[in-house]
Structure formats: structure tokens, C-alpha cells
PDB file of C-alpha atoms in Angstrom:
ATOM      1  CA  MET A  21     -14.703  11.226  -4.300  1.00 77.00           C
ATOM      2  CA  ALA A  22     -14.150   7.621  -5.164  1.00 86.00           C
ATOM      3  CA  LYS A  23     -10.908   5.709  -4.736  1.00 89.00           C
ATOM      4  CA  LYS A  24     -10.067   4.046  -8.043  1.00 93.00           C
ATOM      5  CA  TYR A  25      -6.561   2.604  -7.593  1.00 93.00           C
ATOM      6  CA  ASP A  26      -3.784   2.061  -5.075  1.00 94.00           C
ATOM      7  CA  LEU A  27      -0.381   3.253  -6.355  1.00 94.00           C
ATOM      8  CA  VAL A  28       2.371   0.755  -5.512  1.00 93.00           C
ATOM      9  CA  VAL A  29       6.124   0.405  -6.189  1.00 93.00           C
ATOM     10  CA  LYS A  30       8.344  -2.642  -5.786  1.00 92.00           C
ATOM     11  CA  THR A  31      11.003  -1.853  -3.183  1.00 91.00           C
ATOM     12  CA  GLY A  32      12.873  -5.142  -3.105  1.00 91.00           C
ATOM     13  CA  GLU A  33      12.661  -8.863  -2.480  1.00 92.00           C
ATOM     14  CA  TYR A  34      12.831 -11.187   0.490  1.00 94.00           C
ATOM     15  CA  THR A  35      12.921 -14.929   1.130  1.00 94.00           C
ATOM     16  CA  ASP A  36      10.025 -16.306   3.162  1.00 93.00           C
ATOM     17  CA  SER A  37      10.278 -19.132   5.700  1.00 94.00           C
ATOM     18  CA  SER A  38       9.728 -21.785   3.018  1.00 94.00           C
ATOM     19  CA  GLY A  39      12.639 -20.456   0.930  1.00 94.00           C
ATOM     20  CA  GLU A  40      10.466 -18.800  -1.719  1.00 95.00           C
ATOM     21  CA  VAL A  41      11.606 -15.394  -3.026  1.00 95.00           C
ATOM     22  CA  LYS A  42       8.813 -12.823  -2.853  1.00 94.00           C
ATOM     23  CA  ALA A  43       8.538  -9.169  -3.805  1.00 91.00           C
ATOM     24  CA  ARG A  44       8.291  -6.381  -1.234  1.00 92.00           C
ATOM     25  CA  TYR A  45       5.937  -3.530  -2.136  1.00 91.00           C
ATOM     26  CA  GLN A  46       5.149  -0.078  -0.760  1.00 91.00           C
ATOM     27  CA  ASN A  47       1.874   1.765  -1.198  1.00 93.00           C
ATOM     28  CA  ILE A  48       2.798   5.313  -2.278  1.00 94.00           C
ATOM     29  CA  GLY A  49      -0.649   6.833  -2.824  1.00 94.00           C
ATOM     30  CA  VAL A  50      -4.000   6.513  -4.536  1.00 94.00           C
ATOM     31  CA  VAL A  51      -5.853   7.559  -7.680  1.00 95.00           C
ATOM     32  CA  MET A  52      -9.163   9.203  -6.830  1.00 95.00           C
ATOM     33  CA  GLU A  53     -11.956  10.458  -9.048  1.00 93.00           C
ATOM     34  CA  ASN A  54     -14.531  13.190  -8.600  1.00 92.00           C
ATOM     35  CA  ASP A  55     -16.942  14.991 -10.932  1.00 91.00           C
ATOM     36  CA  LYS A  56     -14.003  16.856 -12.564  1.00 92.00           C
ATOM     37  CA  GLY A  57     -12.055  13.673 -13.343  1.00 93.00           C
ATOM     38  CA  PRO A  58      -9.254  11.513 -11.933  1.00 93.00           C
ATOM     39  CA  TYR A  59      -6.386  12.792  -9.781  1.00 94.00           C
ATOM     40  CA  MET A  60      -3.505  11.344  -7.727  1.00 94.00           C
ATOM     41  CA  LEU A  61      -2.697  11.703  -4.058  1.00 94.00           C
ATOM     42  CA  LEU A  62       0.954  10.797  -3.388  1.00 94.00           C
ATOM     43  CA  ASN A  63       2.367  10.262   0.084  1.00 94.00           C
ATOM     44  CA  ARG A  64       4.502  13.289   1.002  1.00 94.00           C
ATOM     45  CA  THR A  65       7.307  11.117   2.283  1.00 92.00           C
ATOM     46  CA  PHE A  66       7.617   9.066  -0.912  1.00 91.00           C
ATOM     47  CA  ASN A  67      10.984   9.648  -2.625  1.00 90.00           C
ATOM     48  CA  PRO A  68      11.201   8.021  -6.079  1.00 89.00           C
ATOM     49  CA  ALA A  69      15.012   8.273  -5.956  1.00 87.00           C
ATOM     50  CA  GLY A  70      14.954   5.608  -3.237  1.00 86.00           C
ATOM     51  CA  VAL A  71      13.165   3.002  -5.362  1.00 89.00           C
ATOM     52  CA  PRO A  72      15.610   0.382  -6.694  1.00 87.00           C
ATOM     53  CA  GLY A  73      15.544  -0.128 -10.428  1.00 81.00           C
ATOM     54  CA  ASN A  74      17.519  -0.612 -13.580  1.00 81.00           C
ATOM     55  CA  ALA A  75      20.583   1.677 -13.659  1.00 82.00           C
ATOM     56  CA  ASP A  76      20.128   2.127 -17.424  1.00 87.00           C
ATOM     57  CA  ARG A  77      16.732   3.798 -17.002  1.00 85.00           C
ATOM     58  CA  ASP A  78      15.701   7.180 -15.641  1.00 86.00           C
ATOM     59  CA  ASN A  79      12.216   6.079 -14.592  1.00 89.00           C
ATOM     60  CA  ILE A  80      10.496   3.708 -12.157  1.00 89.00           C
ATOM     61  CA  ILE A  81       7.406   1.548 -12.500  1.00 89.00           C
ATOM     62  CA  VAL A  82       4.370   2.574 -10.460  1.00 92.00           C
ATOM     63  CA  SER A  83       1.665  -0.096 -10.534  1.00 92.00           C
ATOM     64  CA  MET A  84      -2.037   0.673 -10.131  1.00 93.00           C
ATOM     65  CA  PHE A  85      -4.178  -1.920  -8.363  1.00 91.00           C
ATOM     66  CA  GLU A  86      -7.914  -1.770  -7.777  1.00 91.00           C
ATOM     67  CA  PRO A  87      -8.660  -1.505  -4.049  1.00 87.00           C
ATOM     68  CA  LYS A  88      -9.427  -4.786  -2.319  1.00 80.00           C
ATOM     69  CA  ASP A  89     -13.064  -5.302  -1.280  1.00 66.00           C
ATOM     70  CA  ASP A  90     -12.137  -5.607   2.405  1.00 53.00           C
ATOM     71  CA  ARG A  91     -10.701  -2.070   2.381  1.00 48.00           C
ATOM     72  CA  GLY A  92     -13.167  -0.464  -0.011  1.00 44.00           C
ATOM     73  CA  SER A  93     -12.968   3.227  -0.807  1.00 44.00           C
ATOM     74  CA  GLY A  94     -13.040   4.324   2.826  1.00 43.00           C
ATOM     75  CA  GLY A  95     -10.397   2.058   4.345  1.00 42.00           C
ATOM     76  CA  GLY A  96      -6.655   1.994   4.373  1.00 42.00           C
ATOM     77  CA  SER A  97      -4.182   4.422   5.831  1.00 41.00           C
ATOM     78  CA  SER A  98      -4.459   7.021   3.070  1.00 40.00           C
ATOM     79  CA  SER A  99      -8.101   7.833   3.842  1.00 39.00           C
ATOM     80  CA  GLY A 100      -7.422   9.103   7.341  1.00 38.00           C
ATOM     81  CA  ALA A 101     -10.032   6.708   8.744  1.00 37.00           C
ATOM     82  CA  PRO A 102      -9.031   4.686  11.797  1.00 36.00           C
ATOM     83  CA  ARG A 103      -7.894   1.175  11.016  1.00 37.00           C
ATOM     84  CA  LYS A 104      -9.886  -1.786  12.212  1.00 39.00           C
ATOM     85  CA  PRO A 105      -7.780  -4.223  14.250  1.00 38.00           C
ATOM     86  CA  ALA A 106      -7.450  -7.717  12.819  1.00 39.00           C
ATOM     87  CA  ALA A 107      -8.206  -9.392  16.137  1.00 42.00           C
ATOM     88  CA  VAL A 108      -8.507  -8.727  19.828  1.00 43.00           C
ATOM     89  CA  LEU A 109      -7.054 -11.448  22.015  1.00 44.00           C
ATOM     90  CA  ASP A 110      -8.903 -12.718  25.068  1.00 47.00           C
ATOM     91  CA  ASP A 111      -6.201 -11.605  27.462  1.00 47.00           C
ATOM     92  CA  ASP A 112      -5.645  -9.163  30.314  1.00 50.00           C
ATOM     93  CA  ILE A 113      -3.985  -6.721  27.911  1.00 50.00           C
ATOM     94  CA  PRO A 114      -5.463  -7.004  24.400  1.00 49.00           C
ATOM     95  CA  PHE A 115      -3.186  -5.943  21.557  1.00 46.00           C
ATOM     96  CA  VAL A 116      -2.800  -6.135  17.813  1.00 47.00           C
ATOM     97  CA  THR A 117       0.560  -7.028  16.316  1.00 47.00           C
ATOM     98  CA  MET A 118       2.273  -4.553  14.055  1.00 47.00           C
ATOM     99  CA  PHE A 119       2.300  -6.972  11.130  1.00 46.00           C
ATOM    100  CA  SER A 120      -1.295  -8.187  11.209  1.00 46.00           C
ATOM    101  CA  ASN A 121      -3.437  -7.804   8.092  1.00 46.00           C
ATOM    102  CA  TRP A 122      -5.474  -4.664   8.769  1.00 43.00           C
TER     103      TRP A 122
END
């Protein structure tokens, strides 16, 4: 089984510390492929009704992005593999912040 794409929806926008408006995204699943062809794995908790969008449309946009090299096909939260911490501090109690880039 090979991970082909991450499935992502835009959930909103935010303003960063420099005043620039940026998009907020949520990973909702993956597209995998095996010897029988491609298939999707969607997160059970994903509810498309909660994705903001145009009131005149009955659908949402789901983007497909190729996995980043640093995650590969075995990384990320959808694979079930443990995440690698971004850094361990040289302290009495090492920790990793919740918002670090895993």
C-alpha cells in the first residue's frame, strides 16, 4: 500500500503576527493505492457539513496534495505510526510543544 495524496479542506482563515491573512486547513484523510487500484481513507470524525463554503453550492472542495518528503508514506497521524518529536530540549523535563512541526 502506497500513500499517494493527503486529502485536505480549507476550514477558515486567520491573521498571523505580521498582519498577513492565511488559510487554515485540516487533513481529512489520504488516498492510498494497492495492486487493485486507488482508494480513500477518510477520518471517521470528519463532517463535511462543518466545512465553511459558498451558500449557493451543495458541495465542498477537497484538495489532494502529494505527501511531503519528510513524512513519506509511513509518517503522519493517519498511518498509525508514532510521531517523531521535532526537538527535545536540554532540560530537566524534556517536552515537545503541541504546535511544533512534527
